[in-house]
Short mmCIF file of C-alpha atoms (C1' of nucleotides) in Angstrom, two decimals:
data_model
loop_
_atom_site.label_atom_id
_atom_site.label_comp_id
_atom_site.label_asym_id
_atom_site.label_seq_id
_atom_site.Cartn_x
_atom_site.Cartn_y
_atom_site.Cartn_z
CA UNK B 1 3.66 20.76 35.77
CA UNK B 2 3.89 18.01 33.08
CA UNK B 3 6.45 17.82 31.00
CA UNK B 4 4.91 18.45 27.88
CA UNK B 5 1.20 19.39 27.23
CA UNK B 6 -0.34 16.56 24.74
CA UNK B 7 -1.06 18.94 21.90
CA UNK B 8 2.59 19.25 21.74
CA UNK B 9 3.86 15.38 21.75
CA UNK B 10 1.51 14.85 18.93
CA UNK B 11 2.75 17.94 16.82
CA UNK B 12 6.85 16.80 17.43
CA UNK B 13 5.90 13.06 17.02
CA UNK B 14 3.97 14.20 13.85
CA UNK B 15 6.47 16.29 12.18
CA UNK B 16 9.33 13.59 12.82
CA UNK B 17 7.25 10.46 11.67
CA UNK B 18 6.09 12.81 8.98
CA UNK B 19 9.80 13.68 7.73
CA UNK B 20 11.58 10.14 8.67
CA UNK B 21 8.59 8.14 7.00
CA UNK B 22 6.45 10.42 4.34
CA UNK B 23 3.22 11.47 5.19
CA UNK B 24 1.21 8.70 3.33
CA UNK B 25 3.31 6.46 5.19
CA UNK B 26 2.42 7.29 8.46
CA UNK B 27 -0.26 6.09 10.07
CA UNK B 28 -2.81 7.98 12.70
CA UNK B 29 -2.19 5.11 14.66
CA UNK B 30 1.13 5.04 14.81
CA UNK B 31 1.07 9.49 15.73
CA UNK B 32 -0.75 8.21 18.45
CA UNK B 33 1.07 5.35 19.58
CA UNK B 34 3.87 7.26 20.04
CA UNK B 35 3.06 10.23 21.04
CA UNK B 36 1.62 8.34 24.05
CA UNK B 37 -2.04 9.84 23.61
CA UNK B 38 -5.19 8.60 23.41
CA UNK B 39 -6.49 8.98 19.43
CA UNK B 40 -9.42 11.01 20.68
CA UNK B 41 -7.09 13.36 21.72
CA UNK B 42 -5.59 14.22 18.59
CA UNK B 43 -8.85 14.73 17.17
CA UNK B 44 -10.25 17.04 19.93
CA UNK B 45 -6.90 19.16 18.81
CA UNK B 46 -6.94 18.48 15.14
CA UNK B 47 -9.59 17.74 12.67
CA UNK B 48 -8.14 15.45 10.45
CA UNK B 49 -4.81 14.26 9.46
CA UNK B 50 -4.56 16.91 7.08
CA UNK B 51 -4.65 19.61 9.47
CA UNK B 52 -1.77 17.86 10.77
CA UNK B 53 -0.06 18.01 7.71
CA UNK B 54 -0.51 21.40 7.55
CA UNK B 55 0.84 22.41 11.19
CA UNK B 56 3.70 20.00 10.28
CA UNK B 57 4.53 22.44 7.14
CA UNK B 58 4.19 25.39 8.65
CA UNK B 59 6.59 24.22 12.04
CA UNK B 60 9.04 22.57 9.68
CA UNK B 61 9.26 25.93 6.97
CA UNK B 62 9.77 27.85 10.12
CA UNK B 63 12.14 25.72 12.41
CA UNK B 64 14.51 25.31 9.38
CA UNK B 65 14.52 29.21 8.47
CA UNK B 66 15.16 29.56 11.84
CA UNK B 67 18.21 27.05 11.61
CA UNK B 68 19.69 28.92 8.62
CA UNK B 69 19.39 32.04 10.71
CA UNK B 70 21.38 30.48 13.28
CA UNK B 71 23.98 28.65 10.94
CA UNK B 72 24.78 32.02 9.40
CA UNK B 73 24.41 34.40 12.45
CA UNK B 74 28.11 35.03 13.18
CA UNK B 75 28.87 34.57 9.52
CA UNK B 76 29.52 37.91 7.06
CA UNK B 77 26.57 39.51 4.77
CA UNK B 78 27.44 38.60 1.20
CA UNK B 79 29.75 36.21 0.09
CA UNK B 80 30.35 34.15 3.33
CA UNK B 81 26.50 33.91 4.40
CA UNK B 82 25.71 32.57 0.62
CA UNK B 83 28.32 29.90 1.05
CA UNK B 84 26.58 29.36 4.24
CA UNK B 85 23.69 28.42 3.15
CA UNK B 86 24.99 25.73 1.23
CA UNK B 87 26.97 24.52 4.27
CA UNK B 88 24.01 24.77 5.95
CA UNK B 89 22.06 22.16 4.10
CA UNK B 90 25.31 20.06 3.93
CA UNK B 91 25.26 19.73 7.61
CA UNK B 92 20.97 18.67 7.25
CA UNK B 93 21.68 16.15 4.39
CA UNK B 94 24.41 14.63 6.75
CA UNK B 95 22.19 14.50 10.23
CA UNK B 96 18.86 13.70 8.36
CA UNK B 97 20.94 11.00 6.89
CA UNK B 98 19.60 11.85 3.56
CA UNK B 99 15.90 12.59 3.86
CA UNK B 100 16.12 15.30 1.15
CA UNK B 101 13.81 18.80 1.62
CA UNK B 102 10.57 18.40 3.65
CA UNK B 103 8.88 20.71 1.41
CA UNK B 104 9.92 19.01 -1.75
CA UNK B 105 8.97 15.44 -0.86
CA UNK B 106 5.90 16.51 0.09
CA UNK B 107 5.00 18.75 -3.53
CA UNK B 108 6.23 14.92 -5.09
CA UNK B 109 4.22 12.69 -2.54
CA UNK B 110 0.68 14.74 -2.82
CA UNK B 111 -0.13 15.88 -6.30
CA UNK B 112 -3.34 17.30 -4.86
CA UNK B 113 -1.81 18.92 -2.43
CA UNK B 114 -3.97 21.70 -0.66
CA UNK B 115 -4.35 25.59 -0.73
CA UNK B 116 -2.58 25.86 2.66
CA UNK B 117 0.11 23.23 2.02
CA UNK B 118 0.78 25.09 -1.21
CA UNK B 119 1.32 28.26 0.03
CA UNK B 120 3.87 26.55 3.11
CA UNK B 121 5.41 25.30 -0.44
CA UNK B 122 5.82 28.27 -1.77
CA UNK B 123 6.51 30.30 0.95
CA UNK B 124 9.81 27.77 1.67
CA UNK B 125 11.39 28.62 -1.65
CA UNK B 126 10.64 31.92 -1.72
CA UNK B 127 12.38 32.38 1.72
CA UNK B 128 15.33 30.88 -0.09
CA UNK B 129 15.23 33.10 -2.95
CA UNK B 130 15.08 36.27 -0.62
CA UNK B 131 18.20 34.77 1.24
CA UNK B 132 20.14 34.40 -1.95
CA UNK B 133 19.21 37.68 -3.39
CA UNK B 134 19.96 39.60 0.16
CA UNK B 135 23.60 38.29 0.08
CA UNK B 136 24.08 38.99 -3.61
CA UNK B 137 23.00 42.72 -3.10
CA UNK B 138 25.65 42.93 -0.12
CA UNK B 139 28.32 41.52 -2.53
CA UNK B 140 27.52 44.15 -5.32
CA UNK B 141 25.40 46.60 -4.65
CA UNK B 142 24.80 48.19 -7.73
CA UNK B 143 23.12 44.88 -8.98
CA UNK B 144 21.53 45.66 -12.29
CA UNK B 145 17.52 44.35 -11.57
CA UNK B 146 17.53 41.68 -14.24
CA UNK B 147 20.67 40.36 -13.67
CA UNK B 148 20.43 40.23 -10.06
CA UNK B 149 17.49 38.41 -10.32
CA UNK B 150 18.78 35.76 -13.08
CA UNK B 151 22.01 35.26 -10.64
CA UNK B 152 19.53 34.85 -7.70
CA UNK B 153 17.76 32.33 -10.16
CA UNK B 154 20.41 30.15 -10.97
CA UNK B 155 22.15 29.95 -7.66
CA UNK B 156 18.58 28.72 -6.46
CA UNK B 157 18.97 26.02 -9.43
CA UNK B 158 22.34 25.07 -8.07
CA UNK B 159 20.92 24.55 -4.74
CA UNK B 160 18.04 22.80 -5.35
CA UNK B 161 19.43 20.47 -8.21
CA UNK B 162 22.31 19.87 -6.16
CA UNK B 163 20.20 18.93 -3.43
CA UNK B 164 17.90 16.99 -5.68
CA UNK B 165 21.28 14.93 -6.60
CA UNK B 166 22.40 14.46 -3.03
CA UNK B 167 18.89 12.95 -2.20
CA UNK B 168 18.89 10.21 -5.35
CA UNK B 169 22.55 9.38 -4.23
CA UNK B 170 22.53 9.49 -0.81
CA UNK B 171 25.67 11.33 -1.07
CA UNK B 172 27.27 15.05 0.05
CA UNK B 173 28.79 14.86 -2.83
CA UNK B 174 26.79 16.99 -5.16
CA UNK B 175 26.06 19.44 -2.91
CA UNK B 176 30.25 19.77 -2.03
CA UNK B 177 30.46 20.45 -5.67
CA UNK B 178 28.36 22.95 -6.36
CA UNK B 179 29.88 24.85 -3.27
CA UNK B 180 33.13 25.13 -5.00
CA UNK B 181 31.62 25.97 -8.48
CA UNK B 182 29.26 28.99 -6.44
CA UNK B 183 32.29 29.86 -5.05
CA UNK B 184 34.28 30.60 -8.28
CA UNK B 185 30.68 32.32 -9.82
CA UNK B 186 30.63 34.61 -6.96
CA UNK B 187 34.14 35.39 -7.06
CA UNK B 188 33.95 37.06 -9.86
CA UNK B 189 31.67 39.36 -9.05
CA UNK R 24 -6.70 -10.05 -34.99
CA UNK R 25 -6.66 -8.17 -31.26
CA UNK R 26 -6.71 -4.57 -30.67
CA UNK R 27 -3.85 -5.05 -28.13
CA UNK R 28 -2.90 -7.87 -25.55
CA UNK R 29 -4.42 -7.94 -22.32
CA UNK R 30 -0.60 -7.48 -21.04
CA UNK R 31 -0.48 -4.25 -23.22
CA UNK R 32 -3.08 -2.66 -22.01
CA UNK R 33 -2.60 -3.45 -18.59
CA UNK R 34 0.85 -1.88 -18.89
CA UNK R 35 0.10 1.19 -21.00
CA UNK R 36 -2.99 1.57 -18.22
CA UNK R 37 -0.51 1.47 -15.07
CA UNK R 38 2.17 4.01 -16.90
CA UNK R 39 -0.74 6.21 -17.75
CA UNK R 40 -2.41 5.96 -13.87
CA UNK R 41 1.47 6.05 -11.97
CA UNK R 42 2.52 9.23 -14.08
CA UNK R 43 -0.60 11.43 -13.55
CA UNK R 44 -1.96 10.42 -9.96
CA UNK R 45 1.12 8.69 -8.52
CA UNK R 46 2.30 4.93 -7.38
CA UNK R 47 0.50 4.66 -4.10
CA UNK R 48 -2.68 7.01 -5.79
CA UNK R 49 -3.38 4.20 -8.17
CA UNK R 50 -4.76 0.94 -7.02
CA UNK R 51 -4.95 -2.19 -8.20
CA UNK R 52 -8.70 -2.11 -8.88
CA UNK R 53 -8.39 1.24 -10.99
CA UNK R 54 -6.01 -0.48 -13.08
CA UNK R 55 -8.09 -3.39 -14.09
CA UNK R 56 -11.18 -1.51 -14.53
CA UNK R 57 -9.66 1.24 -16.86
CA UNK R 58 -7.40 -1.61 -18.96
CA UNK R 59 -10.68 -3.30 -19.31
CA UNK R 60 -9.00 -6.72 -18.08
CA UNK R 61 -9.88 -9.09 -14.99
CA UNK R 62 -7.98 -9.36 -12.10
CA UNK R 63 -6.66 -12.99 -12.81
CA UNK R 64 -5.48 -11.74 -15.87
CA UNK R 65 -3.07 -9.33 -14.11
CA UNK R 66 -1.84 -11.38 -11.45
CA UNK R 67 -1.10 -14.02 -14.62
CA UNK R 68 1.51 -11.45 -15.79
CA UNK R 69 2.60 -9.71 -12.78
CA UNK R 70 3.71 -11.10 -9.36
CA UNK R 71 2.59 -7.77 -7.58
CA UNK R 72 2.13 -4.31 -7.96
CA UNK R 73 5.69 -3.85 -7.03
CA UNK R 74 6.38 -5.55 -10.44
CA UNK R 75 4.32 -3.24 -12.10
CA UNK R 76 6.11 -0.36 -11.13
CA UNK R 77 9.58 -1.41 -12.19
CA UNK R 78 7.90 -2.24 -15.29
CA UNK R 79 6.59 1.33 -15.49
CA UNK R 80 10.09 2.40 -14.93
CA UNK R 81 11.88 0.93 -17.30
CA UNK R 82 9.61 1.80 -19.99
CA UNK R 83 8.90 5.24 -19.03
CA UNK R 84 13.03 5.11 -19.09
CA UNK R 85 13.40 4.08 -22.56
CA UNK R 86 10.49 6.26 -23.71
CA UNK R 87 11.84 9.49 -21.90
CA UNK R 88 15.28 8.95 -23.96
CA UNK R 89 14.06 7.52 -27.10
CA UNK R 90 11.61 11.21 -27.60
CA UNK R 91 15.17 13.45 -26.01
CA UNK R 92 16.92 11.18 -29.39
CA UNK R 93 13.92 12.03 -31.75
CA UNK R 94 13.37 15.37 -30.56
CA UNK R 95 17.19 16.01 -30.87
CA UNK R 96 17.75 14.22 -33.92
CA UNK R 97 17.92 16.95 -36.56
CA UNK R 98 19.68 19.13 -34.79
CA UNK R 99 23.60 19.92 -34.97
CA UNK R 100 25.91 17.71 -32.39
CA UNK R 101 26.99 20.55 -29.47
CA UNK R 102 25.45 23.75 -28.70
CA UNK R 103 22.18 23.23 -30.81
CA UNK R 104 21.37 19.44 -29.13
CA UNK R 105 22.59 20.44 -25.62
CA UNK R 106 19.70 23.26 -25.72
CA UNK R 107 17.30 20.54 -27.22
CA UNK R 108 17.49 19.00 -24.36
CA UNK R 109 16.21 22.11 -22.35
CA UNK R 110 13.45 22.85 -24.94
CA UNK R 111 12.52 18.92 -24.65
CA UNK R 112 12.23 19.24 -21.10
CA UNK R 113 9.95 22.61 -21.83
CA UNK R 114 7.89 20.57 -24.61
CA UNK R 115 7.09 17.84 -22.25
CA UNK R 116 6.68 20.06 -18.94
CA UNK R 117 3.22 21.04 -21.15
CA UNK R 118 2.63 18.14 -22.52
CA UNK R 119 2.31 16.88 -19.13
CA UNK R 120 0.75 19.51 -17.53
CA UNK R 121 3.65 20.43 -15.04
CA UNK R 122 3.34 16.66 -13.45
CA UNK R 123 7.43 16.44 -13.08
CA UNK R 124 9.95 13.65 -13.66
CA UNK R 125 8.67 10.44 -13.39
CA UNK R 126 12.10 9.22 -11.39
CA UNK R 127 11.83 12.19 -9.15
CA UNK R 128 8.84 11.80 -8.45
CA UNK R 129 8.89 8.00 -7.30
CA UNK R 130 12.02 8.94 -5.39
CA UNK R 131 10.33 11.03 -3.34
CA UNK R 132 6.78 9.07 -3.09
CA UNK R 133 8.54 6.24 -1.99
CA UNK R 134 11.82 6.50 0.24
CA UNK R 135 12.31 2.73 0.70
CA UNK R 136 12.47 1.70 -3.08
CA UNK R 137 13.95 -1.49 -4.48
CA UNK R 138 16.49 -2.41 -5.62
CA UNK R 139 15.77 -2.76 -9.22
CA UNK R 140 13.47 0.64 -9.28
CA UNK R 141 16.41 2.27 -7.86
CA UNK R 142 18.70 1.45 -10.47
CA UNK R 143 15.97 2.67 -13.23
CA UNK R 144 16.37 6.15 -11.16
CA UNK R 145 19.80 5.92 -11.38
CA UNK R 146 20.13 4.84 -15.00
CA UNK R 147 17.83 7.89 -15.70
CA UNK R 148 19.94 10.48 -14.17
CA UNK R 149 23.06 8.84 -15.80
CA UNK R 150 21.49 8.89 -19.22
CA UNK R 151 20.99 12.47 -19.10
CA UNK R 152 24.75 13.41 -17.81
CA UNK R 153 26.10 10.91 -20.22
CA UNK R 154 23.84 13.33 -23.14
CA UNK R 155 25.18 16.64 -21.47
CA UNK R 156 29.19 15.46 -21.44
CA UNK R 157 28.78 14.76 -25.07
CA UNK R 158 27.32 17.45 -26.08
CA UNK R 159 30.08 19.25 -24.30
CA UNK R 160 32.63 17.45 -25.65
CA UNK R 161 31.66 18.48 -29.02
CA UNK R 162 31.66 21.84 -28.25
CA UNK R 163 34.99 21.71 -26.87
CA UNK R 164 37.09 19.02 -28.26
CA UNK R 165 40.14 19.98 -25.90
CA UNK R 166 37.87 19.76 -22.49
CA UNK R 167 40.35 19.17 -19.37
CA UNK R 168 38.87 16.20 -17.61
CA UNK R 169 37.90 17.97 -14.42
CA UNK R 170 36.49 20.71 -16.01
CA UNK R 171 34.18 18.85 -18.47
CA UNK R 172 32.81 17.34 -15.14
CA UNK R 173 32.15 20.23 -13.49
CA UNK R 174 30.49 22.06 -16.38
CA UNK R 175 28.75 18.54 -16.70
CA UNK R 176 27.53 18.36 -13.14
CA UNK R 177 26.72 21.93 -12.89
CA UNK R 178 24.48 21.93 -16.03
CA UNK R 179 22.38 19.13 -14.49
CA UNK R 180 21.67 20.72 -11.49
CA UNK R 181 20.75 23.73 -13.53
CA UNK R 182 18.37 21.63 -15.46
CA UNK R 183 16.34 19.87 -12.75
CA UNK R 184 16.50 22.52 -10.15
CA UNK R 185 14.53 24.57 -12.69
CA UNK R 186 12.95 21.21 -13.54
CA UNK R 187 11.61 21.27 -9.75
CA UNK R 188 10.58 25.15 -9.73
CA UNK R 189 8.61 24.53 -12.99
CA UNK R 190 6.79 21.83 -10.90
CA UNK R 191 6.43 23.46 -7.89
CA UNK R 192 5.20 26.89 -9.57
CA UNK R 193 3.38 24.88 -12.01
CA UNK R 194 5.13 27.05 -14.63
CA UNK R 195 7.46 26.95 -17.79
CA UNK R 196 9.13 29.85 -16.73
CA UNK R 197 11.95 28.75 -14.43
CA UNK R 198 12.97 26.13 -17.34
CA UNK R 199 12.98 28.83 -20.06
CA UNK R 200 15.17 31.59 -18.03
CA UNK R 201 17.33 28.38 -17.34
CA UNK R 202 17.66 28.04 -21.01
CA UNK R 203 19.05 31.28 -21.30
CA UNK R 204 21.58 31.49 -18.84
CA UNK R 205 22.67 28.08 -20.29
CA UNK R 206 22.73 29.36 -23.78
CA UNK R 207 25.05 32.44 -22.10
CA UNK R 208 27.37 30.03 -19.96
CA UNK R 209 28.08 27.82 -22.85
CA UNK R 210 28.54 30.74 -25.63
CA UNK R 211 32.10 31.68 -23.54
CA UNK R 212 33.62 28.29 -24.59
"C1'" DA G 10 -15.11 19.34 47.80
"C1'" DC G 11 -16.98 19.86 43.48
"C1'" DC G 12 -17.21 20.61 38.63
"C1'" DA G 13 -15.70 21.15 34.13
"C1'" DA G 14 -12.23 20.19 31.05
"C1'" DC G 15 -9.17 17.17 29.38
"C1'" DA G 16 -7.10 12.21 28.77
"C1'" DT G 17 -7.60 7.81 28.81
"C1'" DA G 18 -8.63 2.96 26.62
"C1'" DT G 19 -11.01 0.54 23.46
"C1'" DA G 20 -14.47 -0.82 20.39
"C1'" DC G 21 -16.52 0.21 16.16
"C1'" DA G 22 -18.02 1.84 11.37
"C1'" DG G 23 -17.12 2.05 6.79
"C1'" DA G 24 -14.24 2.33 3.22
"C1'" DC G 25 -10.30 1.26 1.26
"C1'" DT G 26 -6.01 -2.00 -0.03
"C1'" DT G 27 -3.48 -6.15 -2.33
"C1'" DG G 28 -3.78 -10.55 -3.55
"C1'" DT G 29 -6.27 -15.38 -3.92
"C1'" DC G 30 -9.61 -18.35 -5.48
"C1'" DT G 31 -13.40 -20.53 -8.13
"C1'" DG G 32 -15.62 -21.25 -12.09
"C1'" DT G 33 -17.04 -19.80 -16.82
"C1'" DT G 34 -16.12 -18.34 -21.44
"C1'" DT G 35 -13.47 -17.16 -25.27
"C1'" DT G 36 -9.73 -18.03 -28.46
"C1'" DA G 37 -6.38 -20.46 -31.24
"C1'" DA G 38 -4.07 -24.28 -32.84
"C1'" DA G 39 -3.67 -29.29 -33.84
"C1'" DT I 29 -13.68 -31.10 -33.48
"C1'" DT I 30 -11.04 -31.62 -29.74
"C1'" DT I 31 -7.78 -29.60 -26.48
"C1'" DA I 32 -5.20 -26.43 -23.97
"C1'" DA I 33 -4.07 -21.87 -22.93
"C1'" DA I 34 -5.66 -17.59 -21.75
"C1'" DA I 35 -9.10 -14.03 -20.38
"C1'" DC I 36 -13.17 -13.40 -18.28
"C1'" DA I 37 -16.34 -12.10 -13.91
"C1'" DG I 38 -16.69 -11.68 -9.35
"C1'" DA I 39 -16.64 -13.18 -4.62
"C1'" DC I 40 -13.59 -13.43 -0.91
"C1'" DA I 41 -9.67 -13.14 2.63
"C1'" DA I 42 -7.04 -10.48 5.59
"C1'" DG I 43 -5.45 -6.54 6.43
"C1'" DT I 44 -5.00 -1.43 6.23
"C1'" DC I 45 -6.73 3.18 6.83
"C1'" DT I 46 -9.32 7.51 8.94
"C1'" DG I 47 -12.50 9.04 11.89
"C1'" DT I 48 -16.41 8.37 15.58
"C1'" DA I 49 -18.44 6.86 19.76
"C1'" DT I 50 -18.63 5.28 24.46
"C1'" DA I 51 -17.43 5.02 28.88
"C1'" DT I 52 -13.96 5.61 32.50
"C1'" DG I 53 -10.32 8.21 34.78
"C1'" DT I 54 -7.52 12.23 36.09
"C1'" DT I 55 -6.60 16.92 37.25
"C1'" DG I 56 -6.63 21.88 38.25
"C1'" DG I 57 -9.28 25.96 39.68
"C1'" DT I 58 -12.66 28.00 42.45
#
DNA sequence: ACCAACATATACAGACTTGTCTGTTTTAAA
DNA sequence: TTTAAAACAGACAAGTCTGTATATGTTGGT
């Protein structure tokens, strides 16, 4: 049994060249190098580099839901699993030493980006948005529709400019910020 | 009498190219050709491309704040100004066909920037808190320190986190239901 | 043991990139 | 009119990139 197949070394050593380096930056060569595989193997698995950009989105939009899942498993519905997801990307900014959002950096890096890689775009923030607006029902349940929605809006503003911030600065602070001022909005609620 | 310097045109040509396809999009060659100039004649003004773009940034610095000035200038000192600077965004978010902030946008296309193009960033996103603080301070002459930086920080991640959904959903929308809740938040003081 | 599938290494094509260089032509001022 | 600076055209160097092709090697299942 090996210890990984070869599809799978070029999919890991994709998505972290991919995210360390930018995807323009990253050479086919280099995927292959250190994957350890041959460069016709890659394209007996993938058709082009943009099929691997598109596998990288999709593994990426899915491993990090998957992480916010897990940061907020043991925490309470509502108030403390909304604080949690800013936590959450606290603790990413920190251990990707300041890489910023996959999904944004790649909407700034390829203007053209494609239909697929789009809709991994899209689908990222609008897992976000449900997160937010799940926790906010918990807190109040008798949410009137518009303004649960403009809360859910600007909380998502908050997150992603404070992100945004955190990325030009290379700093938590931002993002530690805007935890305390989501803190007092919800409070009041 | 010229039309315009060679050096004109060659920067006007590279602002115009780096804003709507991107830095790394927009090669040398394109440059020339559109500008209508010969290579020499670049090289005779710039060192590299890498010269060119902190060019680009520092004019598309000074442009971005001299139209938020202009665009603002008629209006009252406060309230009215600190929502000009929303509906600016808005204007220019069509104007531009949803292609983002220039800043962002090379902070994102290229994570190892220098030194010099990182300070334009930085100057940007300074410029625009240093507009928002006044604002507030006019609006509230007796802000407690702390306080006026909180509001001050929070309103800037309200306005580019819906900056960033406008470009990622290609869309005013985000911006203007920003405007709103800002016109809300700020009505209380 | 054999065969098919998969990996390998490596060379190659063709198109791009930035930047240099040579030599000619235009322009403006003395 | 002479002179010097500046812009011109265009070939070229040296390297990058993605993707293809060839030819050899390994491996697991029947």
């Amino acid at each position: 049994m090996k210890e990984q197949g070869a599809k799978e070394r070029i999919i890991s050593t994709a998505c972290d060249l991919f995210y360390k380096q930018g995807y323009q930056a990253t050479g086919i060569n280099q995927i292959i190098e250190e994957a350890g595989i041959a460069k016709a193997s890659l394209y007996q698995h993938f058709p082009s580099k943009e099929a691997l950009l598109n596998e990288y989105l999709l593994i990426t939009r899915l491993n990090n839901y998957e992480h916010l899942l897990q940061f907020t498993a043991k925490m309470h519905p509502g108030k403390q699993k909304l604080m949690g997801l800013f936590e959450c990307r606290l603790e990413r900014m920190e251990t990707s030493n300041f890489k910023g959002c996959a999904f944004i950096r790649i909407a700034y890096e390829l203007p053209g980006l494609n239909q697929e890689a789009t809709a991994q775009v899209h689908a990222h923030t609008q897992g976000l948005k449900t997160f937010i607006e799940e926790q906010l029902l918990v807190i109040k349940h008798s949410f009137p529709k518009g303004e649960l929605r403009e809360m859910t809006d600007m909380l998502l503003n908050l997150y992603e400019g404070a992100g945004l911030q955190g990325y030009i600065q290379r700093s938590v602070k931002p993002m530690e910020d805007t935890k305390k001022v989501v803190r007092k909005l919800i409070a009041t609620l």
